[in-house]
Short mmCIF file of C-alpha atoms in Angstrom, two decimals:
data_model
loop_
_atom_site.label_atom_id
_atom_site.label_comp_id
_atom_site.label_asym_id
_atom_site.label_seq_id
_atom_site.Cartn_x
_atom_site.Cartn_y
_atom_site.Cartn_z
CA MET K 1018 93.82 56.45 94.60
CA TYR K 1019 93.46 60.45 94.23
CA ILE K 1020 91.14 61.64 91.99
CA GLY K 1021 92.19 65.05 90.45
CA ALA K 1022 92.44 67.19 87.58
CA HIS K 1023 94.27 69.44 85.29
CA LEU K 1024 93.61 73.12 86.29
CA SER K 1025 93.98 76.84 85.53
CA ALA K 1026 97.14 78.61 86.70
CA ALA K 1027 95.84 81.71 85.27
CA GLY K 1028 95.71 84.76 88.10
CA GLY K 1029 99.27 82.63 89.32
CA ILE K 1030 100.27 79.77 89.99
CA HIS K 1031 98.82 79.53 93.37
CA THR K 1032 95.20 80.24 92.13
CA ALA K 1033 95.11 76.52 90.89
CA VAL K 1034 94.99 75.14 94.53
CA ASP K 1035 91.62 77.27 94.50
CA ARG K 1036 90.35 75.37 91.64
CA ALA K 1037 91.43 72.54 92.99
CA GLU K 1038 89.62 73.00 96.28
CA ALA K 1039 86.10 73.93 94.64
CA ILE K 1040 85.98 71.22 92.78
CA GLY K 1041 87.30 68.51 95.07
CA ALA K 1042 89.98 67.44 93.47
CA GLU K 1043 92.22 65.38 95.71
CA SER K 1044 95.20 66.23 93.42
CA LEU K 1045 96.53 68.76 90.62
CA GLN K 1046 98.38 69.01 87.53
CA VAL K 1047 99.19 71.98 85.70
CA PHE K 1048 101.28 74.46 83.35
CA THR K 1049 103.85 76.23 84.56
CA GLN K 1050 103.47 78.28 81.34
CA SER K 1051 101.46 78.49 78.23
CA PRO K 1052 101.49 75.42 76.64
CA ARG K 1053 102.06 76.95 73.05
CA ALA K 1054 104.58 79.20 73.44
CA TRP K 1055 108.25 78.81 74.41
CA ARG K 1056 108.23 81.98 76.58
CA PRO K 1057 108.33 81.37 79.92
CA THR K 1058 106.37 82.99 82.21
CA ASN K 1059 107.79 85.42 84.76
CA HIS K 1060 106.76 84.00 88.16
CA ASP K 1061 105.95 85.64 91.89
CA PRO K 1062 108.45 83.99 94.08
CA ALA K 1063 106.05 84.73 96.67
CA ASN K 1064 103.41 82.56 94.86
CA PHE K 1065 105.43 79.69 95.53
CA GLU K 1066 105.28 79.94 98.77
CA ARG K 1067 101.81 80.55 98.59
CA PHE K 1068 101.03 77.84 96.88
CA ARG K 1069 102.60 75.47 99.53
CA GLU K 1070 100.58 77.26 102.20
CA ARG K 1071 97.28 76.24 99.87
CA ARG K 1072 98.46 72.94 98.95
CA ALA K 1073 98.93 72.15 103.33
CA GLU K 1074 95.45 74.06 103.54
CA VAL K 1075 93.67 72.29 101.55
CA GLY K 1076 95.18 68.55 101.73
CA LEU K 1077 95.85 67.98 97.82
CA HIS K 1078 97.36 64.28 98.11
CA ALA K 1079 99.52 65.10 95.02
CA VAL K 1080 100.99 67.87 92.69
CA LEU K 1081 102.19 67.56 89.07
CA CYS K 1082 103.30 69.51 86.78
CA HIS K 1083 102.68 69.15 82.67
CA ALA K 1084 105.64 70.23 80.24
CA LEU K 1085 105.10 72.10 77.36
CA TYR K 1086 103.13 70.24 74.64
CA LEU K 1087 105.69 72.11 72.08
CA CYS K 1088 109.02 70.81 73.08
CA ASN K 1089 110.55 67.51 71.73
CA LEU K 1090 113.27 66.24 72.83
CA ALA K 1091 114.02 64.05 70.11
CA ALA K 1092 114.20 66.59 67.16
CA PRO K 1093 115.97 66.78 65.04
CA ASP K 1094 116.32 70.58 64.31
CA ASP K 1095 119.11 71.93 66.65
CA GLU K 1096 117.02 74.74 67.37
CA ILE K 1097 114.07 73.25 68.90
CA TYR K 1098 115.67 70.32 70.36
CA GLU K 1099 117.89 73.62 72.55
CA LYS K 1100 114.27 75.49 72.95
CA SER K 1101 113.00 72.16 74.60
CA ILE K 1102 115.51 70.95 76.75
CA ALA K 1103 116.05 74.90 78.38
CA ALA K 1104 111.43 74.33 78.75
CA MET K 1105 111.83 71.16 80.31
CA ARG K 1106 114.89 72.52 82.95
CA ASN K 1107 112.59 75.99 83.54
CA THR K 1108 109.54 73.79 84.23
CA MET K 1109 111.57 71.41 86.89
CA GLU K 1110 113.02 74.73 88.25
CA VAL K 1111 109.10 76.01 89.26
CA ALA K 1112 107.68 72.82 90.44
CA SER K 1113 110.66 72.41 92.57
CA GLY K 1114 109.73 75.72 93.64
CA ILE K 1115 106.00 75.65 93.85
CA GLY K 1116 106.97 71.59 95.55
CA ALA K 1117 105.04 69.81 93.14
CA ASP K 1118 105.92 66.29 93.14
CA ALA K 1119 106.48 65.88 89.69
CA VAL K 1120 106.75 67.17 85.95
CA VAL K 1121 104.95 64.57 83.43
CA PHE K 1122 106.16 65.09 79.65
CA HIS K 1123 105.81 63.84 76.70
CA VAL K 1124 109.14 62.38 75.36
CA GLY K 1125 108.19 63.78 72.04
CA SER K 1126 108.79 62.82 68.02
CA HIS K 1127 111.74 61.31 65.87
CA LEU K 1128 110.12 63.40 63.11
CA GLY K 1129 111.10 60.02 60.73
CA SER K 1130 114.73 59.52 61.60
CA GLY K 1131 114.14 56.56 63.27
CA PHE K 1132 113.85 55.48 67.28
CA GLU K 1133 117.14 54.73 67.51
CA HIS K 1134 118.07 58.18 66.25
CA GLY K 1135 115.62 59.16 68.42
CA LEU K 1136 117.28 58.30 71.30
CA GLU K 1137 120.74 59.46 70.84
CA ARG K 1138 118.74 62.95 70.95
CA VAL K 1139 116.41 61.99 73.88
CA VAL K 1140 119.39 60.50 76.35
CA PRO K 1141 121.56 63.30 76.83
CA ALA K 1142 118.47 66.03 76.51
CA LEU K 1143 117.05 64.22 80.02
CA GLU K 1144 120.17 63.76 81.98
CA GLN K 1145 120.40 67.62 81.31
CA VAL K 1146 116.59 67.97 82.85
CA LEU K 1147 117.41 65.23 85.30
CA GLU K 1148 119.74 67.55 86.96
CA LEU K 1149 117.29 69.39 88.26
CA THR K 1150 115.11 66.62 90.17
CA THR K 1151 115.13 65.63 93.57
CA ASP K 1152 113.65 63.73 96.00
CA GLU K 1153 110.58 65.51 96.23
CA THR K 1154 110.09 66.41 92.84
CA TRP K 1155 110.86 63.97 89.88
CA LEU K 1156 110.64 63.77 86.16
CA LEU K 1157 108.20 61.28 84.88
CA MET K 1158 107.55 60.20 81.08
CA GLU K 1159 103.71 59.68 79.88
CA ASN K 1160 103.31 57.03 77.52
CA SER K 1161 101.94 58.36 74.03
CA ALA K 1162 99.07 57.41 71.97
CA GLY K 1163 101.35 56.35 68.69
CA THR K 1164 101.02 59.43 66.33
CA GLY K 1165 103.51 59.43 63.52
CA GLY K 1166 106.83 59.09 64.85
CA THR K 1167 106.43 59.81 68.29
CA ILE K 1168 108.50 58.10 70.71
CA GLY K 1169 107.05 56.04 73.81
CA ARG K 1170 104.35 54.27 72.50
CA SER K 1171 104.93 51.42 73.85
CA ILE K 1172 106.80 50.29 77.34
CA ASP K 1173 109.56 49.07 75.96
CA GLU K 1174 110.43 51.99 74.29
CA LEU K 1175 110.36 53.69 77.75
CA ALA K 1176 111.96 51.07 79.03
CA ALA K 1177 114.75 51.73 76.77
CA ILE K 1178 115.32 55.62 77.65
CA ASP K 1179 115.35 54.40 81.15
CA ALA K 1180 117.88 52.03 80.83
CA ARG K 1181 120.24 54.17 78.76
CA LEU K 1182 119.84 56.45 81.47
CA ASP K 1183 120.99 53.70 84.05
CA ARG K 1184 117.56 53.82 85.99
CA HIS K 1185 117.64 56.95 86.96
CA PRO K 1186 116.22 57.04 90.16
CA ARG K 1187 114.28 59.98 90.01
CA LEU K 1188 112.86 58.92 86.49
CA GLY K 1189 109.01 57.55 86.63
CA ILE K 1190 106.44 56.79 83.90
CA CYS K 1191 102.48 58.25 83.83
CA LEU K 1192 100.45 56.22 81.97
CA ASP K 1193 97.50 57.98 80.05
CA SER K 1194 94.10 55.97 79.45
CA CYS K 1195 93.53 57.29 76.75
CA HIS K 1196 96.83 56.85 74.83
CA LEU K 1197 97.02 53.24 75.85
CA TYR K 1198 93.26 52.42 74.59
CA ALA K 1199 94.81 54.60 71.16
CA SER K 1200 97.83 52.61 71.16
CA GLY K 1201 96.35 49.52 71.30
CA ILE K 1202 96.21 48.85 74.85
CA ASP K 1203 92.52 47.85 76.06
CA VAL K 1204 92.21 49.25 79.85
CA THR K 1205 88.73 47.97 79.81
CA ASP K 1206 90.04 44.06 79.49
CA PRO K 1207 91.30 42.90 83.05
CA VAL K 1208 93.50 40.41 82.07
CA ARG K 1209 95.19 43.24 78.87
CA LEU K 1210 95.47 45.69 82.03
CA ASP K 1211 97.28 42.69 83.99
CA ALA K 1212 99.14 42.18 81.31
CA LEU K 1213 100.48 45.32 81.49
CA LEU K 1214 100.85 46.09 84.47
CA ASP K 1215 103.09 43.03 84.59
CA GLU K 1216 105.48 44.40 81.49
CA VAL K 1217 106.07 47.05 83.80
CA ASP K 1218 106.74 45.68 86.98
CA ALA K 1219 108.99 43.53 85.22
CA SER K 1220 111.10 46.16 82.63
CA ILE K 1221 110.56 49.15 84.71
CA GLY K 1222 109.19 48.24 88.14
CA LEU K 1223 106.08 49.39 89.37
CA ASP K 1224 107.22 51.32 91.97
CA ARG K 1225 107.97 54.42 89.19
CA LEU K 1226 104.56 54.00 88.01
CA ARG K 1227 104.12 57.61 90.11
CA ALA K 1228 100.85 58.91 88.31
CA LEU K 1229 98.28 58.35 86.52
CA HIS K 1230 95.84 60.30 83.32
CA VAL K 1231 92.31 59.13 83.15
CA ASN K 1232 90.98 60.66 79.86
CA ASP K 1233 88.28 58.86 78.04
CA SER K 1234 89.07 57.26 74.00
CA ALA K 1235 86.75 59.68 71.44
CA THR K 1236 88.97 57.17 68.82
CA GLU K 1237 88.73 53.35 68.71
CA LEU K 1238 91.27 51.04 70.35
CA GLY K 1239 94.66 51.43 68.29
CA SER K 1240 93.47 54.12 66.04
CA ASN K 1241 96.78 56.01 67.53
CA ARG K 1242 95.20 58.94 67.51
CA ASP K 1243 95.09 61.33 70.86
CA ARG K 1244 91.60 62.34 71.02
CA HIS K 1245 90.42 62.41 75.31
CA ALA K 1246 86.70 62.28 75.29
CA ASP K 1247 84.62 63.17 78.74
CA VAL K 1248 84.86 60.72 81.61
CA GLY K 1249 81.43 58.30 80.48
CA GLU K 1250 81.06 60.14 77.61
CA GLY K 1251 83.74 58.32 74.77
CA LEU K 1252 84.42 54.77 74.01
CA LEU K 1253 85.58 53.65 77.56
CA GLY K 1254 82.31 54.28 78.95
CA GLU K 1255 82.25 52.47 82.06
CA GLY K 1256 84.92 50.01 81.26
CA LEU K 1257 87.31 53.16 82.12
CA GLY K 1258 86.64 51.66 85.94
CA VAL K 1259 88.72 48.31 84.77
CA PHE K 1260 91.80 51.05 85.02
CA LEU K 1261 90.59 53.14 88.45
CA GLY K 1262 89.80 50.26 89.92
CA ASN K 1263 93.09 47.99 89.37
CA PRO K 1264 94.34 47.25 93.30
CA ARG K 1265 98.25 47.66 91.44
CA LEU K 1266 96.82 51.50 90.36
CA GLN K 1267 95.65 52.67 93.89
CA GLY K 1268 97.54 54.89 96.50
CA LEU K 1269 98.25 57.19 92.66
CA PRO K 1270 97.27 60.52 91.70
CA ALA K 1271 94.54 60.49 88.97
CA VAL K 1272 94.32 63.31 87.02
CA LEU K 1273 91.78 63.81 84.73
CA GLU K 1274 92.32 66.12 81.74
CA THR K 1275 88.91 66.14 80.09
CA ASP K 1276 87.40 69.83 78.16
CA GLY K 1277 84.71 69.49 81.26
CA PRO K 1278 81.39 70.38 79.87
CA GLU K 1279 81.77 73.95 78.58
CA GLY K 1280 85.05 73.04 77.09
CA LYS K 1281 87.22 74.70 80.63
CA GLY K 1282 88.19 71.67 82.25
CA PRO K 1283 86.93 68.93 84.32
CA ASP K 1284 84.29 69.88 87.20
CA ALA K 1285 83.20 69.13 90.55
CA ASN K 1286 80.60 67.02 88.17
CA GLU K 1287 83.30 64.80 86.26
CA LEU K 1288 85.37 64.31 89.31
CA ARG K 1289 82.14 63.06 90.85
CA LYS K 1290 80.97 60.75 87.42
CA THR K 1291 84.26 59.30 87.75
CA LYS K 1292 85.03 58.47 91.65
CA GLU K 1293 81.93 56.81 90.59
CA ILE K 1294 82.69 54.66 88.48
CA ARG K 1295 85.82 53.88 90.24
CA ALA K 1296 83.38 52.74 93.02
CA ARG K 1297 81.05 50.32 91.13
CA ALA K 1298 84.03 48.93 89.26
CA ILE K 1299 85.56 47.99 93.17
CA ALA K 1300 81.99 47.14 94.52
CA GLY K 1301 82.38 44.19 91.94
#
């Protein structure tokens, strides 16, 4: 397992690799633009090459790009829908430019129109985004916490999208420990976690589980509320080791998306704590 962090790319996307190196991250996740604005960043192409060079120098095992929070591929509103597709395509282009392993995204919300109606919006949108994937850069659906009309709150929902897209060879998933807990999956229970992974294997395939988000939860099991807590400081606590130590989750990038002690994201101490919880879990 390659434990890393979501880090800032302020000052040029290549600078995120410097930040990863500084805190001892083994994997990295970045936004390719401001996560709360539609306007894409005008990247200097030279920074793409610099990113690739620095990644090789540092030895990062995996790089993920996270799509905008604004994107909603199930949006009933045509303007939001088209903006979401354009933003996702831009993120895929930048991710390919820096040689990222994948783009991670939240499917979106049907906003009350129902799952089936949402699916009718999501599938053609994803067909357009998947055109830009490569053998190097995949597209990963992230499970949601289950708030409101969000799509992807269960493996069944993610599998339904996968099936409608004919199990596209470059479409995979990313599992978030906090979102699983919020949606009612107790990732601190080895039996429950194994049952979940059995479900993933049967319906999507564990070979297409390509990344993990490692977050503690500030809200209770089944709350359907997406509230991350710093590692060891939330309701998962030491129990996060069950997730981190599961044999079938080894070999994957595991990215922290926590606020950190100063609200500026994960730091070296957050990564150290995470690695120690994992080590204790594996040692038994």
